[in-house]
mmCIF file of C-alpha atoms in Angstrom:
data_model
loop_
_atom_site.group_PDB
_atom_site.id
_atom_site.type_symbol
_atom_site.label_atom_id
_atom_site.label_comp_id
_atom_site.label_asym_id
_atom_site.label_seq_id
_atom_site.Cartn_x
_atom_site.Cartn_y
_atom_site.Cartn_z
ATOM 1 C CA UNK B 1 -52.217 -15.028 -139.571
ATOM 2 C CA UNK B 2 -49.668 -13.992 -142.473
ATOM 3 C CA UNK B 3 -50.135 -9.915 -142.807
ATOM 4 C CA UNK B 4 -47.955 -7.628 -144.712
ATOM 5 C CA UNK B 5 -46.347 -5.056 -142.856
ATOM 6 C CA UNK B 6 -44.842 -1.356 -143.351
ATOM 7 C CA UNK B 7 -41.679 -0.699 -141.437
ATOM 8 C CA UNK B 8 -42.562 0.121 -137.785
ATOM 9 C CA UNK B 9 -45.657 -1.961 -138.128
ATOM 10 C CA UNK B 10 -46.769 -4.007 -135.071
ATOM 11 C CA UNK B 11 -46.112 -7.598 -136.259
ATOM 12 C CA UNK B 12 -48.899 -10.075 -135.501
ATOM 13 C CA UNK B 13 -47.073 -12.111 -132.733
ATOM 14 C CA UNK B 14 -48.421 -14.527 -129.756
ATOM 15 C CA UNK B 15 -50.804 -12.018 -128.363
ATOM 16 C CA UNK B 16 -52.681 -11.436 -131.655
ATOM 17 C CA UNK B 17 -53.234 -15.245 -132.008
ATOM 18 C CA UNK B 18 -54.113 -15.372 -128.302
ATOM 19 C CA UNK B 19 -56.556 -13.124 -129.153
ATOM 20 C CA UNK B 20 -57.647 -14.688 -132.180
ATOM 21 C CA UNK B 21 -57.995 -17.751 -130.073
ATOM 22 C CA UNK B 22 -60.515 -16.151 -127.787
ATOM 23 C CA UNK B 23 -62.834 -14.657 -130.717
ATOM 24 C CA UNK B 24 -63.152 -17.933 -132.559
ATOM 25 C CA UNK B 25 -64.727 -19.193 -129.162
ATOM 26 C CA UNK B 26 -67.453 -16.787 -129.661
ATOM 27 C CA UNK B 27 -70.704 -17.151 -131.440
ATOM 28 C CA UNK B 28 -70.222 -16.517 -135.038
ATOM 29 C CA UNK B 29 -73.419 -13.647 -135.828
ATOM 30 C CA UNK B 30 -73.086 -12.424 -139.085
ATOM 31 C CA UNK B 31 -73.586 -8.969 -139.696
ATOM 32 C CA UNK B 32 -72.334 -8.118 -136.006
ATOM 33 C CA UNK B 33 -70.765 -4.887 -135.430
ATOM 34 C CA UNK B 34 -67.014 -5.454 -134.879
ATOM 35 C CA UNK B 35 -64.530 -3.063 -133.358
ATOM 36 C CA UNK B 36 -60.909 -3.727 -133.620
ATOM 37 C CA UNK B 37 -58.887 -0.768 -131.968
ATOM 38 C CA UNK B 38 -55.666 -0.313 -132.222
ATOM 39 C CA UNK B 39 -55.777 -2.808 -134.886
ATOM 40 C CA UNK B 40 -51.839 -2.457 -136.325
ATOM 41 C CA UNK B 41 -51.750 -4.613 -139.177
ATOM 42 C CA UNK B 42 -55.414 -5.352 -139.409
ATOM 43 C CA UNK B 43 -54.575 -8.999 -138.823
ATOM 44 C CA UNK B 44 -57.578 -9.274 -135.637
ATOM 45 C CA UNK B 45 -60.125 -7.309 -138.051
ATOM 46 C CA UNK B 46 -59.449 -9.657 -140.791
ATOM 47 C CA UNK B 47 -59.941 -12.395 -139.000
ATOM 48 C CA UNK B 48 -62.939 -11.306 -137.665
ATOM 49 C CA UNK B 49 -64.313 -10.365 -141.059
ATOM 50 C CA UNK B 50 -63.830 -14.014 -142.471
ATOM 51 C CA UNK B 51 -66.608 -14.486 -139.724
ATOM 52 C CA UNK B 52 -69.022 -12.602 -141.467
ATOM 53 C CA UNK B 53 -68.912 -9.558 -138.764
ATOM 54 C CA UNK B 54 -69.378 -5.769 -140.281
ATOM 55 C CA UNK B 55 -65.704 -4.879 -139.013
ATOM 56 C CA UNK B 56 -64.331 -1.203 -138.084
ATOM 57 C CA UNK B 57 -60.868 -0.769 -137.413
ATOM 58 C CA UNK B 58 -59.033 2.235 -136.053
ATOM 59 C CA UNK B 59 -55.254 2.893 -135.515
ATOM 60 C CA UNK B 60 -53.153 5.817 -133.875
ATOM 61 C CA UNK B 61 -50.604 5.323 -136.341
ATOM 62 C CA UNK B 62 -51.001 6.051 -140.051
ATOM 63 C CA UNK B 63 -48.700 3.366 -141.421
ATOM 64 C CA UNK B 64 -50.515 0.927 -139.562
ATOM 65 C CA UNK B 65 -53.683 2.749 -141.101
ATOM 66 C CA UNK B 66 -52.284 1.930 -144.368
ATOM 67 C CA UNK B 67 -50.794 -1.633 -143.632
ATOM 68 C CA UNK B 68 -54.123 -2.657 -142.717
ATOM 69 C CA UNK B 69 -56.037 -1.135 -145.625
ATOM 70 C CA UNK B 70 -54.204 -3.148 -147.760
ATOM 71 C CA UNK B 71 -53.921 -6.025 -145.885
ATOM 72 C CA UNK B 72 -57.560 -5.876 -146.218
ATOM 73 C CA UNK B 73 -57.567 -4.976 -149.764
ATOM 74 C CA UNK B 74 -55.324 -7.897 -150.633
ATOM 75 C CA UNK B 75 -58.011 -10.030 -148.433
ATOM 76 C CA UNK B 76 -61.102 -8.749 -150.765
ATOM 77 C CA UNK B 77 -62.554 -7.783 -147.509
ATOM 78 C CA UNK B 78 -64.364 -4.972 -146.593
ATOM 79 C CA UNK B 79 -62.866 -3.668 -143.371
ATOM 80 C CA UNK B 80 -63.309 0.197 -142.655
ATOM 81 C CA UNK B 81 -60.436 1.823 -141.686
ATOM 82 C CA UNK B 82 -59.708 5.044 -139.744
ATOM 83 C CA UNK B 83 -57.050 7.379 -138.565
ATOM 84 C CA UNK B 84 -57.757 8.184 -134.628
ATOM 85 C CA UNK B 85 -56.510 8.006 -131.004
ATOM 86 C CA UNK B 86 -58.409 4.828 -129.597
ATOM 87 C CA UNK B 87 -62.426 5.513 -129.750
ATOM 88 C CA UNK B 88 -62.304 8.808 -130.968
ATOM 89 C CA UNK B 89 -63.260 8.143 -134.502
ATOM 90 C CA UNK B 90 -66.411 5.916 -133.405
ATOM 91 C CA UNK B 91 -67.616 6.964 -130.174
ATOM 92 C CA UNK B 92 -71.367 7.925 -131.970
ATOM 93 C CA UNK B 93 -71.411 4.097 -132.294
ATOM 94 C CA UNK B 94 -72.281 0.760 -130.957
ATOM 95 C CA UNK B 95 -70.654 -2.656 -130.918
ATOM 96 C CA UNK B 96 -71.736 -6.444 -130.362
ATOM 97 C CA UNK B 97 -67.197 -6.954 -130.071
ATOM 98 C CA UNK B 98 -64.755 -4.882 -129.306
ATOM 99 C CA UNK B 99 -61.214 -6.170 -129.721
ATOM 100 C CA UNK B 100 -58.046 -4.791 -128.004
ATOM 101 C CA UNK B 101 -54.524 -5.774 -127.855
ATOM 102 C CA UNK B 102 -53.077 -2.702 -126.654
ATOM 103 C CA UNK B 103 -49.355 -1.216 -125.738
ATOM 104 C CA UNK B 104 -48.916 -3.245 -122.430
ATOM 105 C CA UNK B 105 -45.087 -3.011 -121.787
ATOM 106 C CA UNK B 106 -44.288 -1.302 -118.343
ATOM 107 C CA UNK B 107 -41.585 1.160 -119.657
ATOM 108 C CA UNK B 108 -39.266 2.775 -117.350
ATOM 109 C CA UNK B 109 -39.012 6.359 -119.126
ATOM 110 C CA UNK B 110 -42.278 8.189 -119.084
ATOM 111 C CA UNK B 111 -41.423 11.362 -119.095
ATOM 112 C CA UNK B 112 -42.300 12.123 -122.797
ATOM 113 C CA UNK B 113 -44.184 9.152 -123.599
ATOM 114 C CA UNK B 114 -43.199 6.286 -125.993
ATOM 115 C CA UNK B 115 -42.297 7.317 -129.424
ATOM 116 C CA UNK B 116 -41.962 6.159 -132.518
ATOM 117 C CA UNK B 117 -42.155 1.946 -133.202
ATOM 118 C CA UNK B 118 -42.219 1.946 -129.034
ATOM 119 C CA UNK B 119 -45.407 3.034 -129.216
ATOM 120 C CA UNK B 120 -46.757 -0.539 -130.322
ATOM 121 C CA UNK B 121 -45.864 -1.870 -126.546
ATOM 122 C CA UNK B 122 -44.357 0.855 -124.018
ATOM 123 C CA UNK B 123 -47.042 1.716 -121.999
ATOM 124 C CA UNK B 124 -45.972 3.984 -118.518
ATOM 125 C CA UNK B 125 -44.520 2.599 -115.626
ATOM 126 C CA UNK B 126 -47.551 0.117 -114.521
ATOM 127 C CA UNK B 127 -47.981 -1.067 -118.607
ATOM 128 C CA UNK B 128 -51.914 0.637 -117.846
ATOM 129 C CA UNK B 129 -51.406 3.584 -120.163
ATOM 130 C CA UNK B 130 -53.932 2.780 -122.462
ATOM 131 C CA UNK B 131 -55.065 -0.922 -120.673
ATOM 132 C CA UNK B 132 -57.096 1.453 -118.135
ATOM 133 C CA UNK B 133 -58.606 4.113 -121.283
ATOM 134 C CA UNK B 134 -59.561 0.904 -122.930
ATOM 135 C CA UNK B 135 -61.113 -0.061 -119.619
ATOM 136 C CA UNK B 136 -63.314 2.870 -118.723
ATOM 137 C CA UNK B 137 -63.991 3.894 -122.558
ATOM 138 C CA UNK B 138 -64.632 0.639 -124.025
ATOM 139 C CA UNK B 139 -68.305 -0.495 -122.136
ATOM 140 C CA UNK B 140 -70.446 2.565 -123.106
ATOM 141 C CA UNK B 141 -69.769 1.699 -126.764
ATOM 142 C CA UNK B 142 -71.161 -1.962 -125.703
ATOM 143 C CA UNK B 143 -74.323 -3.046 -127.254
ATOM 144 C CA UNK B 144 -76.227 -5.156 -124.457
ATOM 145 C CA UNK B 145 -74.958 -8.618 -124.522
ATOM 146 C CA UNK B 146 -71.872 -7.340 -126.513
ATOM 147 C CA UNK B 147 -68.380 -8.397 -125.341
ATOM 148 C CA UNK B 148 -64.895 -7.181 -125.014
ATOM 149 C CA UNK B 149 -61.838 -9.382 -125.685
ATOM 150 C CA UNK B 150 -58.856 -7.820 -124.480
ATOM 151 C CA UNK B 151 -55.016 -9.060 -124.085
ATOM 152 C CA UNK B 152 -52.249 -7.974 -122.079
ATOM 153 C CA UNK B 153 -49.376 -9.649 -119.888
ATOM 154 C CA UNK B 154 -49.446 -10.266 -116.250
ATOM 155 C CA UNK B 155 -47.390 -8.095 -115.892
ATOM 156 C CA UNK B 156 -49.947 -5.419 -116.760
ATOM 157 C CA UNK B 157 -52.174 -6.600 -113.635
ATOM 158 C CA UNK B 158 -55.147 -8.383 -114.802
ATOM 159 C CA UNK B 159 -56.890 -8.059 -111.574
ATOM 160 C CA UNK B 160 -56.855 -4.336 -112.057
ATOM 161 C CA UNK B 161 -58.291 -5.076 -115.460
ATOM 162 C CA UNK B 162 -61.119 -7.201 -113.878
ATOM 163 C CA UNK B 163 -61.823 -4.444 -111.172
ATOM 164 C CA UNK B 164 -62.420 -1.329 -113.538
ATOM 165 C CA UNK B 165 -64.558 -3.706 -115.482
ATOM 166 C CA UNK B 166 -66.596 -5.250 -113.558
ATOM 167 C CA UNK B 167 -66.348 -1.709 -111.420
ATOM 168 C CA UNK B 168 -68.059 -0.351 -115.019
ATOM 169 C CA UNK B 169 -71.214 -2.957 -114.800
ATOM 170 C CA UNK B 170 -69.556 -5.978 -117.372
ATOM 171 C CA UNK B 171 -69.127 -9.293 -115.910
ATOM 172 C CA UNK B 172 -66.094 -10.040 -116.364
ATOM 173 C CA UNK B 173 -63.088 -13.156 -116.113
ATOM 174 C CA UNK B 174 -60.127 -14.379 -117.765
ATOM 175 C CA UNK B 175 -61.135 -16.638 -120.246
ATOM 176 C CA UNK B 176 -57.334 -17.208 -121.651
ATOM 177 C CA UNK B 177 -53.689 -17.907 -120.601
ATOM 178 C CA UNK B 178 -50.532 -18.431 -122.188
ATOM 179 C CA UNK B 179 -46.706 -18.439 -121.087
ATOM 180 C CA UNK B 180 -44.456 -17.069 -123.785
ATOM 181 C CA UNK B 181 -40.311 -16.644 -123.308
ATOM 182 C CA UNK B 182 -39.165 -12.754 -122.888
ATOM 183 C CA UNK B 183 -38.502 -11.301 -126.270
ATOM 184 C CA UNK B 184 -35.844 -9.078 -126.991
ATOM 185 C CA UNK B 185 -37.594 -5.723 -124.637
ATOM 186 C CA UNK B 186 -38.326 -7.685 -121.913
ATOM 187 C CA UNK B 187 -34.663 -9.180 -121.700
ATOM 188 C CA UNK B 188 -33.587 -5.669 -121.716
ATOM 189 C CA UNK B 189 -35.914 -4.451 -118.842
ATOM 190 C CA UNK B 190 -35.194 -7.757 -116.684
ATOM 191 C CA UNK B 191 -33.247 -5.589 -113.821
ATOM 192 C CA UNK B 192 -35.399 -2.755 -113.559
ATOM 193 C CA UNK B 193 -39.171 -5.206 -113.595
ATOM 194 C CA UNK B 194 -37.210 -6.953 -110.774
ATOM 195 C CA UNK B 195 -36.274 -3.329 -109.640
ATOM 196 C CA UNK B 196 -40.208 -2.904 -109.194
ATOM 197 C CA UNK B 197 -41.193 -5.924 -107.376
ATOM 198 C CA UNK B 198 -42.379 -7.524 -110.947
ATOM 199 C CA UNK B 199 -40.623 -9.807 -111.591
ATOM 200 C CA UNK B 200 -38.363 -12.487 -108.705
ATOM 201 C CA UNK B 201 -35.832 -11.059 -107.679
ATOM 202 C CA UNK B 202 -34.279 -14.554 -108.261
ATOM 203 C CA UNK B 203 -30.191 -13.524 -109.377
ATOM 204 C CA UNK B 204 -29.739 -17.608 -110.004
ATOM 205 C CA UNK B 205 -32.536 -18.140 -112.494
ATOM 206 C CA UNK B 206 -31.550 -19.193 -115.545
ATOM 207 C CA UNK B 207 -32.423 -16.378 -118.063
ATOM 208 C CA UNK B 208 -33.212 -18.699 -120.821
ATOM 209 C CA UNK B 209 -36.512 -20.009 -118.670
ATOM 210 C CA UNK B 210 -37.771 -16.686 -118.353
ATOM 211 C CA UNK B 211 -41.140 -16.410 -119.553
ATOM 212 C CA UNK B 212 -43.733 -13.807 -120.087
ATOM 213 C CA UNK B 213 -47.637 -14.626 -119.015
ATOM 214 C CA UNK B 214 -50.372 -13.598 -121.186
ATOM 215 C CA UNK B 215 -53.929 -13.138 -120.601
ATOM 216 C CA UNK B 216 -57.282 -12.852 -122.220
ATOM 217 C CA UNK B 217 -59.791 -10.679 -120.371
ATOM 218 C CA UNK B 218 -63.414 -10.743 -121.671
ATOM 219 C CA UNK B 219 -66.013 -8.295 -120.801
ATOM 220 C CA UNK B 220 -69.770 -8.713 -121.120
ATOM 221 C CA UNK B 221 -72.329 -6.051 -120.875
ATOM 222 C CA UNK B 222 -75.587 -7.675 -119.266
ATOM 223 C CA UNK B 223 -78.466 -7.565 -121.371
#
């Protein structure tokens, strides 16, 4: 899942194939409407291109705008591309997928929100920042029978997830799991997640072991 990348470009990582893992389970349609917010490098629309799906892609960030319009370029495929703040750009529309592998990171400072490359993972003190937009935007934009495939850590509270979902008429599980070690932002919020009752408060674990659960929700509006 090789994708070139602008500086401060959300680098396709464990989630993204994750992710990837739970589309290719899917039936492949072609000419199905795909919608791959918050797509960063473009490596989840591509992939779902190469399927044969009409793919739409939108980004909060410009250089990920651009990263992904040439990664897509470079891929000879036709992806559209656009500038917006989650569904904004596409909410006169309707989708058989909808992708999502949002900011997820519980952050301790929210008073001005995350900035800069931070904004690819911070996500407010619960990491449901934009998990719980996604959640309540997302299903009107559902074709019947369409699906949503979104990933997030553990730490993020899937069973909320499954709640505001289900709670929004999709039937809804988690359809993937996968234990990853902290990376580098994790490590450096290890004292304040145990702080917050998220992770053990366990002072003799070895910090090497540590490791990060992530999970696959998918969402299916009822035909």
């Amino acid at each position: 899942m090789y994708a070139l990348l602008l500086p401060g470009v959300y680098a396709p990582q464990d989630d993204t194939a994750l992710l990837a893992e739970a589309l290719a389970d899917e039936p492949r349609t072609p000419g199905a409407q795909v919608l791959d917010v918050g797509t960063g490098s473009g490596a989840l629309a591509l992939v779902a291109a190469r399927r044969g799906a009409e793919v739409t892609a939108v980004d909060i960030s410009w250089r990920a705008v651009w990263t992904a319009r040439l990664n897509a370029r470079l891929s000879r495929l036709p992806v559209r591309i656009h500038h917006g703040n989650l569904f904004d750009p596409v909410r006169e529309r309707s989708f058989d997928l909808i992708l999502a592998n949002p900011p997820y990171v519980p952050a301790p400072d929210t008073r001005r929100g995350p900035r800069g490359k931070r904004r690819a993972w911070d996500a407010g003190h619960d990491g449901r920042l934009v998990l719980d937009r996604i959640c309540r935007d997302s299903p009107p934009l559902l074709r019947p029978g369409g699906v949503l495939l979104i990933v997030h850590s553990a730490l993020s509270g899937p069973g909320r997830t499954l709640d505001r979902l289900r709670t929004a008429g999709l039937k809804a599980s988690v359809v993937r799991r996968h234990w990853i070690a902290f990376g580098p932002v994790l490590r450096s919020r290890r004292d304040w997640l145990r702080e917050r009752g998220l992770l053990p408060a366990d002072e003799g674990a070895d910090e090497a072991d540590e490791k990060e659960e992530l999970v696959v929700v998918r969402g299916e509006r009822p035909l």
